CSV table of C-alpha atoms in Angstrom, one decimal:
chain,number,residue,atom,x,y,z
G,143,MET,CA,97.4,57.6,-45.3
G,144,LEU,CA,96.4,55.3,-42.4
G,145,LEU,CA,94.5,56.8,-39.4
G,146,PRO,CA,95.6,55.8,-36.0
G,147,ALA,CA,93.5,53.0,-34.4
G,148,MET,CA,90.9,54.2,-31.9
G,149,PRO,CA,91.5,52.8,-28.4
G,150,SER,CA,89.2,49.9,-27.6
G,151,SER,CA,87.8,51.7,-24.6
G,152,ALA,CA,86.5,54.5,-26.8
G,153,VAL,CA,84.9,52.0,-29.2
G,154,ALA,CA,83.1,50.3,-26.3
G,155,PHE,CA,81.9,53.6,-25.0
G,156,ARG,CA,80.4,54.7,-28.3
G,157,ARG,CA,78.7,51.3,-28.7
G,158,TRP,CA,77.1,51.5,-25.2
G,159,ARG,CA,76.0,55.1,-25.8
G,160,LEU,CA,74.3,54.0,-29.1
G,161,VAL,CA,72.6,51.1,-27.3
G,162,PHE,CA,71.4,53.5,-24.5
G,163,LEU,CA,70.0,55.9,-27.0
G,164,VAL,CA,68.1,53.1,-28.8
G,165,LEU,CA,66.6,51.8,-25.6
G,166,LEU,CA,65.6,55.3,-24.5
G,167,LEU,CA,63.8,55.9,-27.8
G,168,ALA,CA,62.0,52.6,-27.4
G,169,VAL,CA,60.9,53.5,-23.9
G,170,VAL,CA,59.6,56.8,-25.1
G,171,ALA,CA,57.7,55.2,-28.0
G,172,VAL,CA,56.1,52.7,-25.7
G,173,ALA,CA,55.0,55.4,-23.3
G,174,VAL,CA,53.5,57.5,-26.1
G,175,TRP,CA,51.6,54.4,-27.5
G,176,TRP,CA,50.3,53.5,-24.1
G,177,ARG,CA,49.0,57.0,-23.4
G,178,TRP,CA,47.3,57.0,-26.8
G,179,CYS,CA,45.6,53.7,-26.0
G,180,GLN,CA,44.1,55.1,-22.8
G,181,LEU,CA,42.6,58.2,-24.4
G,182,PRO,CA,38.8,58.0,-24.8
G,183,PRO,CA,37.3,58.7,-28.2
G,184,GLN,CA,36.5,62.2,-29.1
G,185,PRO,CA,32.7,62.8,-29.6
G,186,THR,CA,31.8,63.4,-33.2
G,187,ASN,CA,28.6,63.5,-35.2
G,188,SER,CA,29.6,60.4,-37.1
G,189,ALA,CA,30.7,58.3,-34.0
G,190,ARG,CA,28.0,55.7,-34.7
G,191,ALA,CA,29.2,55.0,-38.3
G,192,PRO,CA,31.0,51.6,-38.4
G,193,SER,CA,34.3,51.2,-40.1
G,194,SER,CA,33.9,50.9,-43.9
G,195,THR,CA,36.0,47.8,-43.8
G,196,SER,CA,33.7,45.9,-41.5
G,197,LEU,CA,30.1,46.9,-42.1
G,198,PRO,CA,27.2,45.1,-40.4
G,199,ARG,CA,25.3,42.6,-42.4
G,200,ALA,CA,22.7,43.8,-44.8
G,201,ASP,CA,19.8,42.5,-42.7
G,202,ASN,CA,20.9,44.7,-39.8
G,203,ARG,CA,20.2,42.1,-37.2
G,204,LEU,CA,21.8,42.3,-33.8
G,205,ARG,CA,24.2,39.4,-33.6
G,206,GLY,CA,25.2,40.1,-30.0
G,207,VAL,CA,26.8,38.9,-26.9
G,208,SER,CA,26.7,40.2,-23.3
G,209,TRP,CA,30.2,41.5,-22.7
G,210,VAL,CA,31.7,40.9,-19.2
G,211,ALA,CA,33.6,43.9,-17.9
G,212,GLY,CA,37.2,43.5,-17.1
G,213,ASP,CA,40.2,45.7,-16.2
G,214,SER,CA,41.2,46.4,-19.8
G,215,VAL,CA,40.2,45.7,-23.4
G,216,SER,CA,42.3,45.0,-26.5
G,217,SER,CA,41.9,44.1,-30.1
G,218,LEU,CA,42.9,40.5,-29.1
G,219,ASP,CA,39.9,40.3,-26.8
G,220,LEU,CA,37.6,41.3,-29.7
G,221,GLU,CA,39.1,39.0,-32.4
G,222,PRO,CA,37.1,35.9,-31.2
G,223,LEU,CA,33.9,37.9,-31.7
G,224,VAL,CA,34.9,38.8,-35.2
G,225,ARG,CA,35.5,35.1,-36.0
G,226,ALA,CA,32.1,34.2,-34.5
G,227,HIS,CA,30.3,36.8,-36.7
G,228,VAL,CA,29.3,38.9,-33.7
G,229,THR,CA,28.3,42.4,-34.6
G,230,TRP,CA,27.0,43.8,-31.3
G,231,ILE,CA,28.0,43.7,-27.6
G,232,ALA,CA,25.9,44.7,-24.6
G,233,GLN,CA,27.8,46.6,-21.9
G,234,THR,CA,26.4,46.6,-18.4
G,235,PRO,CA,27.2,49.3,-15.8
G,236,PHE,CA,25.3,49.2,-12.5
G,237,GLY,CA,23.4,51.5,-10.3
G,238,TRP,CA,23.2,50.6,-6.6
G,239,GLN,CA,20.0,50.3,-4.6
G,240,ALA,CA,20.1,49.5,-0.9
G,241,GLY,CA,17.0,47.4,-0.9
G,242,ALA,CA,14.0,46.5,-3.0
G,243,ALA,CA,11.8,49.2,-1.4
G,244,THR,CA,14.5,51.9,-1.1
G,245,PRO,CA,13.7,54.8,-3.5
G,246,GLU,CA,17.3,56.1,-3.9
G,247,ILE,CA,19.7,54.8,-6.5
G,248,GLN,CA,23.4,55.5,-6.2
G,249,LEU,CA,25.4,56.3,-9.4
G,250,HIS,CA,29.1,55.4,-9.6
G,251,THR,CA,30.8,56.6,-12.8
G,252,GLY,CA,34.4,55.6,-11.9
G,253,VAL,CA,35.6,52.2,-10.9
G,254,GLY,CA,32.6,51.1,-8.8
G,255,HIS,CA,32.2,48.9,-5.8
G,256,ARG,CA,32.7,45.8,-7.8
G,257,GLY,CA,36.1,47.1,-8.9
G,258,TYR,CA,35.7,46.6,-12.6
G,259,TRP,CA,37.3,49.2,-14.9
G,260,GLY,CA,35.0,48.1,-17.7
G,261,GLU,CA,31.9,49.3,-15.8
G,262,SER,CA,33.3,52.8,-15.4
G,263,ASP,CA,32.4,55.6,-17.8
G,264,ARG,CA,36.0,55.5,-19.1
G,265,GLY,CA,36.0,51.7,-19.5
G,266,LEU,CA,32.6,51.7,-21.2
G,267,THR,CA,33.6,54.4,-23.6
G,268,LEU,CA,37.0,52.9,-24.5
G,269,THR,CA,35.4,49.4,-25.0
G,270,SER,CA,32.8,50.8,-27.4
G,271,GLN,CA,35.5,52.6,-29.3
G,272,ARG,CA,37.7,49.4,-29.6
G,273,ALA,CA,34.6,47.4,-30.7
G,274,ARG,CA,33.6,50.0,-33.3
G,275,GLN,CA,37.1,49.7,-34.8
G,276,ARG,CA,36.2,46.1,-35.5
G,277,GLY,CA,32.8,46.8,-36.9
G,278,ILE,CA,31.0,45.8,-33.6
G,279,ARG,CA,28.3,48.1,-32.2
G,280,THR,CA,27.3,48.6,-28.6
G,281,LEU,CA,24.0,48.3,-26.7
G,282,LEU,CA,24.5,50.1,-23.4
G,283,LYS,CA,22.4,48.2,-20.9
G,284,PRO,CA,22.5,49.7,-17.3
G,285,HIS,CA,21.2,47.4,-14.5
G,286,LEU,CA,20.3,47.9,-10.9
G,287,TRP,CA,22.2,45.9,-8.2
G,288,LEU,CA,20.3,45.4,-4.9
G,289,ARG,CA,22.8,45.5,-2.1
G,290,GLY,CA,21.0,43.8,0.7
G,291,GLY,CA,17.8,43.5,2.7
G,292,SER,CA,14.8,42.1,0.8
G,293,GLY,CA,15.2,41.3,-2.9
G,294,THR,CA,18.0,39.9,-4.9
G,295,TRP,CA,17.3,41.0,-8.5
G,296,PRO,CA,15.7,44.0,-10.2
G,297,GLY,CA,12.4,42.2,-10.5
G,298,ASP,CA,12.0,42.6,-6.7
G,299,VAL,CA,12.1,46.4,-6.8
G,300,LYS,CA,8.8,47.5,-5.4
G,301,MET,CA,8.0,50.7,-3.5
G,302,ASN,CA,5.7,50.8,-0.5
G,303,SER,CA,3.8,53.9,-1.5
G,304,GLU,CA,3.0,56.1,-4.4
G,305,VAL,CA,5.2,58.8,-2.9
G,306,ASP,CA,8.1,56.4,-2.8
G,307,TRP,CA,7.5,55.4,-6.4
G,308,GLN,CA,7.7,59.1,-7.5
G,309,ARG,CA,11.0,59.4,-5.5
G,310,TRP,CA,12.3,56.2,-7.1
G,311,PHE,CA,11.5,57.4,-10.7
G,312,ALA,CA,13.1,60.7,-10.0
G,313,SER,CA,16.3,59.0,-8.8
G,314,TYR,CA,16.2,56.4,-11.6
G,315,SER,CA,15.8,59.2,-14.2
G,316,VAL,CA,19.0,60.8,-12.9
G,317,PHE,CA,20.8,57.4,-13.2
G,318,MET,CA,19.5,56.7,-16.7
G,319,LEU,CA,20.0,60.1,-18.1
G,320,HIS,CA,23.6,60.0,-17.1
G,321,TYR,CA,24.1,56.9,-19.3
G,322,ALA,CA,22.0,58.3,-22.1
G,323,ARG,CA,24.4,61.3,-22.3
G,324,LEU,CA,27.4,58.9,-22.1
G,325,ALA,CA,25.9,56.8,-24.9
G,326,GLU,CA,25.4,59.9,-27.0
G,327,THR,CA,28.9,61.4,-26.5
G,328,SER,CA,30.5,58.0,-27.0
G,329,GLY,CA,28.5,57.2,-30.1
G,330,MET,CA,27.0,54.0,-28.7
G,331,GLU,CA,24.4,52.7,-31.1
G,332,ALA,CA,21.6,51.6,-28.8
G,333,LEU,CA,20.5,52.1,-25.2
G,334,CYS,CA,18.3,49.9,-22.9
G,335,ILE,CA,16.4,52.1,-20.5
G,336,GLY,CA,15.5,49.4,-18.0
G,337,THR,CA,15.9,45.7,-17.2
G,338,GLU,CA,13.4,43.4,-15.5
G,339,LEU,CA,11.8,46.1,-13.4
G,340,GLN,CA,8.5,44.3,-13.6
G,341,HIS,CA,6.7,46.1,-10.7
G,342,SER,CA,7.4,49.5,-12.2
G,343,VAL,CA,6.0,49.0,-15.7
G,344,GLY,CA,2.5,49.7,-14.6
G,345,HIS,CA,3.6,53.3,-14.1
G,346,GLU,CA,3.2,54.0,-17.8
G,347,ALA,CA,3.2,57.8,-17.6
G,348,GLU,CA,6.5,57.9,-15.7
G,349,TRP,CA,8.2,55.6,-18.2
G,350,ARG,CA,6.9,57.7,-21.1
G,351,ALA,CA,8.2,60.8,-19.5
G,352,LEU,CA,11.6,59.2,-19.0
G,353,ILE,CA,11.7,58.1,-22.6
G,354,ALA,CA,11.0,61.6,-23.7
G,355,GLN,CA,13.8,62.9,-21.6
G,356,VAL,CA,16.2,60.3,-22.9
G,357,ARG,CA,15.2,61.1,-26.5
G,358,ALA,CA,16.1,64.7,-25.9
G,359,VAL,CA,19.7,63.9,-25.2
G,360,TYR,CA,20.3,60.6,-27.0
G,361,HIS,CA,19.6,59.8,-30.7
G,362,GLY,CA,20.3,56.1,-31.0
G,363,GLN,CA,17.9,53.1,-30.7
G,364,LEU,CA,16.0,52.6,-27.5
G,365,THR,CA,14.6,49.5,-25.9
G,366,TYR,CA,13.5,48.1,-22.6
G,367,ALA,CA,14.5,44.5,-21.4
G,368,ALA,CA,11.4,42.8,-20.1
G,369,ASN,CA,11.5,39.5,-18.2
G,370,TRP,CA,10.3,36.4,-20.0
G,371,ASN,CA,7.4,35.6,-17.6
G,372,ALA,CA,4.4,38.0,-18.0
G,373,GLU,CA,6.3,41.3,-17.9
G,374,PHE,CA,7.0,41.6,-21.7
G,375,GLU,CA,3.2,41.4,-22.3
G,376,GLN,CA,2.4,44.0,-19.5
G,377,VAL,CA,4.6,46.8,-20.9
G,378,ARG,CA,2.3,49.5,-22.4
G,379,PHE,CA,5.0,51.8,-23.8
G,380,TRP,CA,6.6,49.6,-26.5
G,381,ASP,CA,5.3,52.0,-29.1
G,382,ALA,CA,7.6,54.7,-27.7
G,383,LEU,CA,10.7,52.5,-28.2
G,384,ASP,CA,12.5,51.1,-31.3
G,385,PHE,CA,12.3,47.4,-30.5
G,386,ILE,CA,10.8,45.0,-28.0
G,387,GLY,CA,13.4,43.6,-25.7
G,388,ILE,CA,12.9,40.3,-23.9
G,389,GLN,CA,15.1,38.5,-21.4
G,390,ALA,CA,14.3,35.2,-22.9
G,391,TYR,CA,14.9,32.6,-20.2
G,392,PHE,CA,11.7,30.7,-20.9
G,393,PRO,CA,11.6,27.3,-19.2
G,394,LEU,CA,11.5,24.6,-21.9
G,395,SER,CA,11.8,21.2,-20.2
G,396,ALA,CA,10.9,19.4,-17.0
G,397,THR,CA,13.6,16.9,-17.5
G,398,GLU,CA,17.4,16.9,-18.0
G,399,ARG,CA,19.0,16.4,-21.5
G,400,PRO,CA,15.9,17.2,-23.6
G,401,THR,CA,16.1,16.4,-27.3
G,402,LYS,CA,16.0,19.1,-29.9
G,403,ALA,CA,12.6,17.9,-31.1
G,404,ALA,CA,11.2,18.3,-27.5
G,405,LEU,CA,12.7,21.8,-27.3
G,406,LEU,CA,11.3,22.9,-30.6
G,407,LYS,CA,7.9,21.8,-29.4
G,408,ALA,CA,8.3,23.6,-26.1
G,409,TRP,CA,9.1,26.8,-27.9
G,410,GLN,CA,5.8,27.0,-29.7
G,411,GLU,CA,3.8,28.5,-26.8
G,412,PRO,CA,6.4,31.3,-26.0
G,413,LEU,CA,6.6,31.9,-29.8
G,414,ARG,CA,2.9,32.3,-30.0
G,415,ARG,CA,2.9,34.9,-27.2
G,416,ILE,CA,5.8,36.8,-28.6
G,417,ALA,CA,4.4,36.8,-32.1
G,418,ALA,CA,1.0,38.0,-30.8
G,419,LEU,CA,2.7,41.0,-29.0
G,420,GLN,CA,4.7,41.8,-32.1
G,421,ARG,CA,1.6,41.9,-34.3
G,422,LYS,CA,-0.1,44.2,-31.8
G,423,VAL,CA,2.7,46.8,-31.3
G,424,LYS,CA,4.3,46.3,-34.8
G,425,LYS,CA,7.9,46.5,-33.4
G,426,PRO,CA,10.7,44.1,-34.1
G,427,VAL,CA,11.8,41.8,-31.3
G,428,VAL,CA,15.3,41.4,-29.8
G,429,PHE,CA,16.3,38.9,-27.1
G,430,THR,CA,18.2,41.3,-24.9
G,431,GLU,CA,19.5,38.2,-23.0
G,432,ILE,CA,19.3,34.5,-23.7
G,433,GLY,CA,21.6,31.8,-22.6
G,434,TYR,CA,22.0,28.3,-21.2
G,435,LYS,CA,24.3,26.7,-18.7
G,436,THR,CA,26.6,23.9,-19.6
G,437,THR,CA,24.6,21.5,-17.5
G,438,PRO,CA,22.1,18.7,-18.1
G,439,ASP,CA,19.3,20.8,-16.6
G,440,ALA,CA,20.0,23.9,-18.7
G,441,ALA,CA,16.4,24.0,-20.2
G,442,ILE,CA,14.6,23.5,-16.9
G,443,GLU,CA,15.2,26.9,-15.3
G,444,PRO,CA,17.5,28.7,-17.8
G,445,TRP,CA,17.7,31.8,-15.6
G,446,SER,CA,19.3,29.9,-12.7
G,447,TRP,CA,23.0,30.1,-12.2
G,448,PRO,CA,24.9,26.8,-11.8
G,449,ASP,CA,25.9,25.7,-8.3
G,450,ARG,CA,29.1,27.6,-7.7
G,451,THR,CA,30.3,24.9,-5.3
G,452,ALA,CA,29.6,22.0,-7.7
G,453,VAL,CA,33.1,21.9,-9.2
G,454,LEU,CA,32.9,18.2,-9.6
G,455,THR,CA,29.8,18.3,-11.8
G,456,THR,CA,30.4,17.0,-15.2
G,457,PRO,CA,29.6,19.7,-17.9
G,458,ASP,CA,27.0,18.9,-20.5
G,459,GLU,CA,28.1,20.7,-23.6
G,460,THR,CA,25.6,18.7,-25.8
G,461,THR,CA,22.6,19.9,-23.9
G,462,GLN,CA,23.8,23.5,-24.1
G,463,ALA,CA,24.4,23.3,-27.8
G,464,THR,CA,21.0,21.6,-28.4
G,465,CYS,CA,19.3,24.5,-26.6
G,466,TYR,CA,21.1,27.0,-28.8
G,467,ALA,CA,20.1,25.1,-32.0
G,468,ALA,CA,16.4,24.9,-31.0
G,469,MET,CA,16.3,28.6,-30.2
G,470,PHE,CA,17.9,29.7,-33.4
G,471,GLU,CA,15.8,27.3,-35.5
G,472,THR,CA,12.6,28.7,-33.9
G,473,PHE,CA,13.3,32.5,-34.2
G,474,TRP,CA,16.1,33.3,-36.7
G,475,PRO,CA,13.9,32.6,-39.7
G,476,ARG,CA,11.2,35.1,-38.5
G,477,LYS,CA,11.4,38.4,-40.3
G,478,TRP,CA,10.2,40.3,-37.2
G,479,PHE,CA,13.0,38.8,-35.1
G,480,GLN,CA,15.7,41.4,-35.0
G,481,GLY,CA,18.4,39.6,-33.1
G,482,LEU,CA,19.7,38.6,-29.7
G,483,PHE,CA,22.4,38.9,-27.1
G,484,VAL,CA,23.9,35.7,-25.8
G,485,TRP,CA,24.5,35.6,-22.1
G,486,LYS,CA,27.5,35.8,-21.7
G,487,TRP,CA,31.0,36.4,-23.1
G,488,TYR,CA,34.3,36.7,-21.0
G,489,PRO,CA,37.0,38.5,-22.8
G,490,GLY,CA,40.3,36.6,-22.9
G,491,LEU,CA,38.7,33.4,-21.6
G,492,GLN,CA,41.1,30.5,-22.3
G,493,PRO,CA,39.9,27.0,-23.3
G,494,ALA,CA,41.3,25.5,-20.1
G,495,GLY,CA,39.3,27.6,-17.7
G,496,SER,CA,38.1,26.8,-14.2
G,497,ALA,CA,35.7,23.9,-13.7
G,498,ARG,CA,33.1,26.4,-12.4
G,499,ARG,CA,33.4,28.6,-15.4
G,500,HIS,CA,33.0,25.6,-17.7
G,501,LEU,CA,29.5,25.0,-16.2
G,502,ASP,CA,28.7,28.7,-16.7
G,503,PHE,CA,26.5,30.3,-19.4
G,504,THR,CA,29.3,31.2,-21.8
G,505,PRO,CA,29.4,29.3,-25.1
G,506,GLN,CA,33.1,30.0,-25.5
G,507,HIS,CA,35.2,27.1,-26.6
G,508,LYS,CA,32.2,24.8,-26.6
G,509,PRO,CA,29.9,23.4,-29.3
G,510,ALA,CA,27.4,26.1,-28.5
G,511,GLU,CA,29.8,28.7,-29.8
G,512,ARG,CA,29.9,26.9,-33.2
G,513,VAL,CA,26.1,26.8,-33.3
G,514,MET,CA,25.9,30.5,-32.5
G,515,ALA,CA,28.6,31.4,-35.1
G,516,ALA,CA,26.9,29.3,-37.8
G,517,TRP,CA,23.6,31.1,-37.4
G,518,PHE,CA,25.2,34.5,-37.0
G,519,ALA,CA,26.9,33.9,-40.4
G,520,LYS,CA,23.6,33.3,-42.1
């Protein structure tokens, strides 16, 4: 028996209702997924264990880059690191100091004055979680930012009296212990307790006291990032840390476009000094920062930023890559050399970036990246 045909209006209504329900379910699914993505990882005793599908290399070296904080992080941002055999990132939150002689440090745990989500506690935690999912570990490396007055970098921090030094260490300890607890609860694998604070390292007792406080709340590896000049040889508390950290911006040339042979020869004196310290304290060495601009003068003053107004300057990718090659050839074969963090890495950076960025320190999309990846793969 034939059923009467349904009116066309009723058919259309049922179709639109079905479309509406499908769209509603899709919106709900996306909302649930987005909420899940924003949740920080729950602290666990095994948080530092890497994924079994992406274990670090057997030699356990730190194949690292200095990660630039942004407003988000995704698996797509981390994929280029995996391809380049990177196994560590350094994340850098900031404490704020009004001047080089000001003994108070301001701590900002949310989105700070620079406005970068990736420097907030939430951003640091989520970035380390995302990295761990790809087999990449985290060195948490808090820095001080001098806001104004005298001094422009942490190496200028210097108090005017012993009383002020004690006030500074008390304030700095609050700052560092916050990040030690964050590193512990987030499962970050290493913590740098200070960076380039060269005038402070003579206060050995204060640093040892801070290290003991940090050890009480954090159970990963500890280091200090000493400047390349004389600071790394002046630190007297290396024995209380797990490895020697050096900001390795050693000047290697007096001229532009040096050859690799010239750079290899220039590295011999810094190598001698570093090896002598390593023999003395019997700790492995890590370059907590090393990098070169994409400019002809990259090896003259490696710590110096490129002229930000020099957008018409022709980049020199060859010199940058040559600097990388000479550095790796000098240090990677040394058994006591435990790794390095390349300065620096911009998540999501496209090959056709700005002219200023192309002069920058990053090796991304340049021959230097291929040099780095080849050595990291060894």
